[in-house]
PDB file of C-alpha atoms in Angstrom:
ATOM      1  CA  MET U   1    -107.066  34.500  34.511  1.00  0.00           C
ATOM      2  CA  TRP U   2    -108.518  33.910  38.292  1.00  0.00           C
ATOM      3  CA  ASP U   3    -105.290  35.086  40.104  1.00  0.00           C
ATOM      4  CA  ASP U   4    -104.661  38.265  37.974  1.00  0.00           C
ATOM      5  CA  PHE U   5    -108.461  39.032  39.066  1.00  0.00           C
ATOM      6  CA  VAL U   6    -107.654  38.434  42.853  1.00  0.00           C
ATOM      7  CA  ALA U   7    -104.167  40.716  42.710  1.00  0.00           C
ATOM      8  CA  TYR U   8    -105.931  43.380  41.055  1.00  0.00           C
ATOM      9  CA  CYS U   9    -108.940  42.988  44.257  1.00  0.00           C
ATOM     10  CA  VAL U  10    -105.999  43.218  46.783  1.00  0.00           C
ATOM     11  CA  ALA U  11    -103.724  45.850  45.056  1.00  0.00           C
ATOM     12  CA  HIS U  12    -106.981  48.462  45.025  1.00  0.00           C
ATOM     13  CA  GLY U  13    -108.255  47.324  48.200  1.00  0.00           C
ATOM     14  CA  LEU U  14    -111.219  44.878  47.112  1.00  0.00           C
ATOM     15  CA  ALA U  15    -111.803  42.345  49.483  1.00  0.00           C
ATOM     16  CA  GLY U  16    -113.471  39.193  49.807  1.00  0.00           C
ATOM     17  CA  ALA U  17    -111.668  37.282  47.001  1.00  0.00           C
ATOM     18  CA  GLU U  18    -108.096  37.243  48.949  1.00  0.00           C
ATOM     19  CA  ASN U  19    -108.658  33.438  50.524  1.00  0.00           C
ATOM     20  CA  LEU U  20    -109.222  32.024  46.700  1.00  0.00           C
ATOM     21  CA  SER U  21    -105.654  33.026  46.028  1.00  0.00           C
ATOM     22  CA  ALA U  22    -103.181  31.076  43.860  1.00  0.00           C
ATOM     23  CA  ILE U  23    -106.424  28.956  42.542  1.00  0.00           C
ATOM     24  CA  PRO U  24    -105.659  27.741  38.478  1.00  0.00           C
ATOM     25  CA  GLY U  25    -107.708  28.648  36.057  1.00  0.00           C
ATOM     26  CA  GLU U  26    -109.716  31.639  34.387  1.00  0.00           C
ATOM     27  CA  VAL U  27    -112.737  33.968  36.494  1.00  0.00           C
ATOM     28  CA  GLY U  28    -115.453  32.346  34.069  1.00  0.00           C
ATOM     29  CA  ALA U  29    -114.666  29.055  35.248  1.00  0.00           C
ATOM     30  CA  SER U  30    -114.196  30.416  39.025  1.00  0.00           C
ATOM     31  CA  ALA U  31    -118.898  31.025  38.348  1.00  0.00           C
ATOM     32  CA  VAL U  32    -119.148  27.315  36.781  1.00  0.00           C
ATOM     33  CA  GLN U  33    -117.342  25.408  39.797  1.00  0.00           C
ATOM     34  CA  ASN U  34    -118.226  27.765  42.608  1.00  0.00           C
ATOM     35  CA  ILE U  35    -114.318  27.282  43.745  1.00  0.00           C
ATOM     36  CA  GLY U  36    -113.548  28.068  47.344  1.00  0.00           C
ATOM     37  CA  ALA U  37    -110.847  27.860  49.448  1.00  0.00           C
ATOM     38  CA  TYR U  38    -110.088  28.667  53.132  1.00  0.00           C
ATOM     39  CA  GLY U  39    -113.687  28.923  54.205  1.00  0.00           C
ATOM     40  CA  VAL U  40    -114.485  31.330  51.278  1.00  0.00           C
ATOM     41  CA  GLU U  41    -116.420  30.377  47.732  1.00  0.00           C
ATOM     42  CA  VAL U  42    -117.134  33.010  44.737  1.00  0.00           C
ATOM     43  CA  LYS U  43    -120.682  32.540  45.248  1.00  0.00           C
ATOM     44  CA  ASP U  44    -120.277  34.445  48.480  1.00  0.00           C
ATOM     45  CA  VAL U  45    -118.974  37.633  45.873  1.00  0.00           C
ATOM     46  CA  ILE U  46    -121.001  36.647  42.871  1.00  0.00           C
ATOM     47  CA  VAL U  47    -123.861  39.008  41.951  1.00  0.00           C
ATOM     48  CA  CYS U  48    -124.433  37.887  38.544  1.00  0.00           C
ATOM     49  CA  VAL U  49    -123.379  35.848  35.440  1.00  0.00           C
ATOM     50  CA  GLU U  50    -123.706  36.609  31.966  1.00  0.00           C
ATOM     51  CA  ALA U  51    -123.577  33.227  29.680  1.00  0.00           C
ATOM     52  CA  MET U  52    -123.782  33.217  26.270  1.00  0.00           C
ATOM     53  CA  ALA U  53    -126.356  29.538  24.394  1.00  0.00           C
ATOM     54  CA  LEU U  54    -124.701  27.605  21.963  1.00  0.00           C
ATOM     55  CA  ASP U  55    -127.432  29.489  19.836  1.00  0.00           C
ATOM     56  CA  GLY U  56    -125.198  33.084  20.270  1.00  0.00           C
ATOM     57  CA  SER U  57    -128.170  34.348  22.318  1.00  0.00           C
ATOM     58  CA  THR U  58    -127.044  35.513  26.288  1.00  0.00           C
ATOM     59  CA  ARG U  59    -128.573  35.417  29.326  1.00  0.00           C
ATOM     60  CA  VAL U  60    -127.848  36.970  32.232  1.00  0.00           C
ATOM     61  CA  PHE U  61    -128.626  34.707  35.839  1.00  0.00           C
ATOM     62  CA  ALA U  62    -128.579  36.362  39.435  1.00  0.00           C
ATOM     63  CA  LYS U  63    -126.516  34.571  41.648  1.00  0.00           C
ATOM     64  CA  GLU U  64    -130.080  32.927  42.936  1.00  0.00           C
ATOM     65  CA  GLU U  65    -130.300  30.934  39.261  1.00  0.00           C
ATOM     66  CA  CYS U  66    -126.915  29.852  39.639  1.00  0.00           C
ATOM     67  CA  SER U  67    -128.132  26.955  41.992  1.00  0.00           C
ATOM     68  CA  TYR U  68    -124.583  27.184  44.319  1.00  0.00           C
ATOM     69  CA  GLY U  69    -124.129  24.439  46.187  1.00  0.00           C
ATOM     70  CA  TYR U  70    -120.286  23.000  47.562  1.00  0.00           C
ATOM     71  CA  ARG U  71    -118.058  23.270  44.033  1.00  0.00           C
ATOM     72  CA  ASP U  72    -121.159  23.120  42.502  1.00  0.00           C
ATOM     73  CA  SER U  73    -123.512  25.005  40.259  1.00  0.00           C
ATOM     74  CA  ILE U  74    -126.352  24.866  37.619  1.00  0.00           C
ATOM     75  CA  PHE U  75    -124.003  25.237  35.240  1.00  0.00           C
ATOM     76  CA  LYS U  76    -122.019  21.790  36.231  1.00  0.00           C
ATOM     77  CA  ARG U  77    -125.769  19.936  36.323  1.00  0.00           C
ATOM     78  CA  GLU U  78    -128.725  20.961  34.519  1.00  0.00           C
ATOM     79  CA  LEU U  79    -127.146  23.352  31.979  1.00  0.00           C
ATOM     80  CA  ARG U  80    -123.561  21.837  31.307  1.00  0.00           C
ATOM     81  CA  GLY U  81    -122.554  21.958  27.629  1.00  0.00           C
ATOM     82  CA  ALA U  82    -125.768  24.666  26.799  1.00  0.00           C
ATOM     83  CA  TYR U  83    -123.811  28.017  27.930  1.00  0.00           C
ATOM     84  CA  ILE U  84    -120.522  29.708  28.044  1.00  0.00           C
ATOM     85  CA  VAL U  85    -119.625  31.821  30.834  1.00  0.00           C
ATOM     86  CA  THR U  86    -118.676  35.090  29.198  1.00  0.00           C
ATOM     87  CA  HIS U  87    -118.967  37.893  32.308  1.00  0.00           C
ATOM     88  CA  VAL U  88    -119.185  37.556  36.227  1.00  0.00           C
ATOM     89  CA  THR U  89    -120.198  40.341  38.273  1.00  0.00           C
ATOM     90  CA  TYR U  90    -118.896  40.473  41.718  1.00  0.00           C
ATOM     91  CA  ARG U  91    -119.746  42.321  44.719  1.00  0.00           C
ATOM     92  CA  LEU U  92    -116.664  43.304  46.869  1.00  0.00           C
ATOM     93  CA  GLU U  93    -115.854  45.459  50.180  1.00  0.00           C
ATOM     94  CA  LYS U  94    -113.599  48.212  50.827  1.00  0.00           C
ATOM     95  CA  THR U  95    -113.729  47.209  54.279  1.00  0.00           C
ATOM     96  CA  PRO U  96    -112.345  43.813  55.044  1.00  0.00           C
ATOM     97  CA  THR U  97    -113.793  41.330  57.002  1.00  0.00           C
ATOM     98  CA  TYR U  98    -111.174  38.972  57.665  1.00  0.00           C
ATOM     99  CA  ARG U  99    -112.080  34.768  57.150  1.00  0.00           C
ATOM    100  CA  LEU U 100    -108.962  33.047  58.884  1.00  0.00           C
ATOM    101  CA  ASP U 101    -110.564  30.339  61.206  1.00  0.00           C
ATOM    102  CA  TYR U 102    -109.945  27.841  58.287  1.00  0.00           C
ATOM    103  CA  GLY U 103    -106.794  25.333  59.125  1.00  0.00           C
ATOM    104  CA  ASP U 104    -104.073  27.549  59.993  1.00  0.00           C
ATOM    105  CA  LEU U 105    -104.708  30.052  58.175  1.00  0.00           C
ATOM    106  CA  ARG U 106    -104.948  32.392  61.002  1.00  0.00           C
ATOM    107  CA  SER U 107    -101.322  31.622  62.233  1.00  0.00           C
ATOM    108  CA  ARG U 108     -99.975  32.279  58.668  1.00  0.00           C
ATOM    109  CA  VAL U 109    -101.911  36.060  58.494  1.00  0.00           C
ATOM    110  CA  GLU U 110    -100.585  36.721  61.934  1.00  0.00           C
ATOM    111  CA  ALA U 111     -97.134  36.033  60.810  1.00  0.00           C
ATOM    112  CA  HIS U 112     -96.890  38.358  58.596  1.00  0.00           C
ATOM    113  CA  GLY U 113     -98.392  40.817  61.469  1.00  0.00           C
ATOM    114  CA  GLU U 114    -101.889  42.805  61.683  1.00  0.00           C
ATOM    115  CA  PRO U 115    -104.185  41.047  59.031  1.00  0.00           C
ATOM    116  CA  THR U 116    -104.258  42.662  55.725  1.00  0.00           C
ATOM    117  CA  LEU U 117    -105.951  41.926  52.420  1.00  0.00           C
ATOM    118  CA  LYS U 118    -101.944  41.665  51.006  1.00  0.00           C
ATOM    119  CA  ALA U 119    -100.954  39.475  54.643  1.00  0.00           C
ATOM    120  CA  VAL U 120    -104.653  36.834  53.797  1.00  0.00           C
ATOM    121  CA  ARG U 121    -103.107  36.803  50.366  1.00  0.00           C
ATOM    122  CA  ASP U 122     -99.701  35.722  50.951  1.00  0.00           C
ATOM    123  CA  ALA U 123    -100.116  33.817  53.323  1.00  0.00           C
ATOM    124  CA  VAL U 124    -103.097  31.602  51.269  1.00  0.00           C
ATOM    125  CA  ALA U 125    -100.711  31.496  48.556  1.00  0.00           C
ATOM    126  CA  GLU U 126     -97.609  29.995  50.429  1.00  0.00           C
ATOM    127  CA  ILE U 127     -99.914  27.407  51.907  1.00  0.00           C
ATOM    128  CA  ARG U 128    -101.106  26.280  48.323  1.00  0.00           C
ATOM    129  CA  ASN U 129     -97.682  26.447  46.838  1.00  0.00           C
ATOM    130  CA  ASN U 130     -96.422  23.741  49.640  1.00  0.00           C
ATOM    131  CA  LYS U 131     -99.396  21.751  48.845  1.00  0.00           C
ATOM    132  CA  LEU U 132     -99.587  21.990  44.788  1.00  0.00           C
ATOM    133  CA  PRO U 133     -96.898  22.012  41.936  1.00  0.00           C
ATOM    134  CA  ASP U 134     -96.730  25.535  40.533  1.00  0.00           C
ATOM    135  CA  PRO U 135     -99.207  25.132  37.490  1.00  0.00           C
ATOM    136  CA  LYS U 136     -96.634  27.724  35.689  1.00  0.00           C
ATOM    137  CA  ILE U 137     -93.970  24.722  35.977  1.00  0.00           C
ATOM    138  CA  LEU U 138     -95.711  21.614  35.918  1.00  0.00           C
ATOM    139  CA  GLY U 139     -99.212  22.311  34.755  1.00  0.00           C
ATOM    140  CA  ASN U 140    -101.967  21.308  36.635  1.00  0.00           C
ATOM    141  CA  ALA U 141    -105.858  22.276  37.745  1.00  0.00           C
ATOM    142  CA  GLY U 142    -105.197  22.728  41.602  1.00  0.00           C
ATOM    143  CA  SER U 143    -107.037  20.578  44.087  1.00  0.00           C
ATOM    144  CA  PHE U 144    -109.875  19.619  42.429  1.00  0.00           C
ATOM    145  CA  PHE U 145    -111.015  16.931  45.490  1.00  0.00           C
ATOM    146  CA  THR U 146    -114.381  17.821  47.254  1.00  0.00           C
ATOM    147  CA  ASN U 147    -114.154  17.379  50.837  1.00  0.00           C
ATOM    148  CA  PRO U 148    -116.507  14.810  52.013  1.00  0.00           C
ATOM    149  CA  VAL U 149    -119.010  15.974  54.019  1.00  0.00           C
ATOM    150  CA  ILE U 150    -120.225  13.221  56.392  1.00  0.00           C
ATOM    151  CA  PRO U 151    -122.474  13.020  59.555  1.00  0.00           C
ATOM    152  CA  ARG U 152    -121.016  14.424  62.954  1.00  0.00           C
ATOM    153  CA  ALA U 153    -121.876  10.844  63.831  1.00  0.00           C
ATOM    154  CA  LYS U 154    -119.628   8.845  61.830  1.00  0.00           C
ATOM    155  CA  TYR U 155    -117.126  11.665  62.224  1.00  0.00           C
ATOM    156  CA  GLU U 156    -116.696  11.127  65.831  1.00  0.00           C
ATOM    157  CA  ALA U 157    -116.251   7.185  65.129  1.00  0.00           C
ATOM    158  CA  LEU U 158    -113.525   7.848  62.430  1.00  0.00           C
ATOM    159  CA  LYS U 159    -111.936  10.245  65.659  1.00  0.00           C
ATOM    160  CA  THR U 160    -111.661   7.268  67.072  1.00  0.00           C
ATOM    161  CA  GLN U 161    -109.627   5.302  65.243  1.00  0.00           C
ATOM    162  CA  TYR U 162    -108.016   8.319  63.785  1.00  0.00           C
ATOM    163  CA  PRO U 163    -107.194  11.046  66.408  1.00  0.00           C
ATOM    164  CA  ASN U 164    -105.827  13.784  64.379  1.00  0.00           C
ATOM    165  CA  ILE U 165    -108.628  13.880  61.517  1.00  0.00           C
ATOM    166  CA  PRO U 166    -109.386  17.405  60.898  1.00  0.00           C
ATOM    167  CA  SER U 167    -113.055  18.529  60.438  1.00  0.00           C
ATOM    168  CA  TYR U 168    -114.652  21.647  59.872  1.00  0.00           C
ATOM    169  CA  PRO U 169    -118.338  22.333  61.047  1.00  0.00           C
ATOM    170  CA  ILE U 170    -121.023  22.845  58.467  1.00  0.00           C
ATOM    171  CA  SER U 171    -124.256  22.139  60.478  1.00  0.00           C
ATOM    172  CA  GLU U 172    -124.401  20.469  64.024  1.00  0.00           C
ATOM    173  CA  GLU U 173    -125.470  17.255  61.598  1.00  0.00           C
ATOM    174  CA  LEU U 174    -122.527  17.547  59.618  1.00  0.00           C
ATOM    175  CA  VAL U 175    -118.584  18.230  59.358  1.00  0.00           C
ATOM    176  CA  LYS U 176    -116.273  18.353  56.368  1.00  0.00           C
ATOM    177  CA  VAL U 177    -113.357  16.546  56.460  1.00  0.00           C
ATOM    178  CA  PRO U 178    -110.200  17.607  53.896  1.00  0.00           C
ATOM    179  CA  ALA U 179    -109.535  15.142  50.920  1.00  0.00           C
ATOM    180  CA  GLY U 180    -106.281  16.212  51.350  1.00  0.00           C
ATOM    181  CA  TRP U 181    -106.010  14.808  54.804  1.00  0.00           C
ATOM    182  CA  LEU U 182    -107.456  11.433  53.294  1.00  0.00           C
ATOM    183  CA  ILE U 183    -105.042  11.301  50.596  1.00  0.00           C
ATOM    184  CA  ASP U 184    -101.816  11.573  52.552  1.00  0.00           C
ATOM    185  CA  SER U 185    -103.125   9.552  55.250  1.00  0.00           C
ATOM    186  CA  ALA U 186    -103.742   6.789  52.367  1.00  0.00           C
ATOM    187  CA  GLY U 187     -99.968   6.964  51.487  1.00  0.00           C
ATOM    188  CA  TRP U 188    -101.506   9.137  48.115  1.00  0.00           C
ATOM    189  CA  LYS U 189    -100.074  11.940  48.234  1.00  0.00           C
ATOM    190  CA  GLY U 190     -97.844  12.519  44.450  1.00  0.00           C
ATOM    191  CA  ARG U 191     -98.832   9.442  43.458  1.00  0.00           C
ATOM    192  CA  ALA U 192     -99.940   9.257  39.794  1.00  0.00           C
TER     193      ALA U 192
END
């Protein structure tokens, strides 16, 4: 289970996956989906992915061969249904570089004191638990929406109509708008 892996990493002082805490699913799926949360994507720590073809042969894909993009990989497109991920190799760090500039993560972590791997994990889990039902109680896939990436000019136009619209810069020309904010603003949070 993915979150068990993250818990193990944090407990053993291995940095890089702590922002990806409390994401339901399995380790193999992390490499297919390129899961991400709070400014980190799993591709940031993947070294390679081993997969088995339907004929039983195996292949190791270097990270560069996985064609990672925003919640995307070669396993979701060209190789969809052709391979089953069996192993993922990650490179984690003994010296953390905290990524806290996404949403209110920094203030949540600082509420726990100095940044530590555990403080980041706890803050991310707290935020996620406030947004999503516990998958142990109510089965769910977490948040599977992709945040729209739009031209900065379009974002600026939207901001005149919706002054509180949040965004995260992708580049000089593009910004990401949280899908959760769009769903909440449209009155669709909690609807089935």
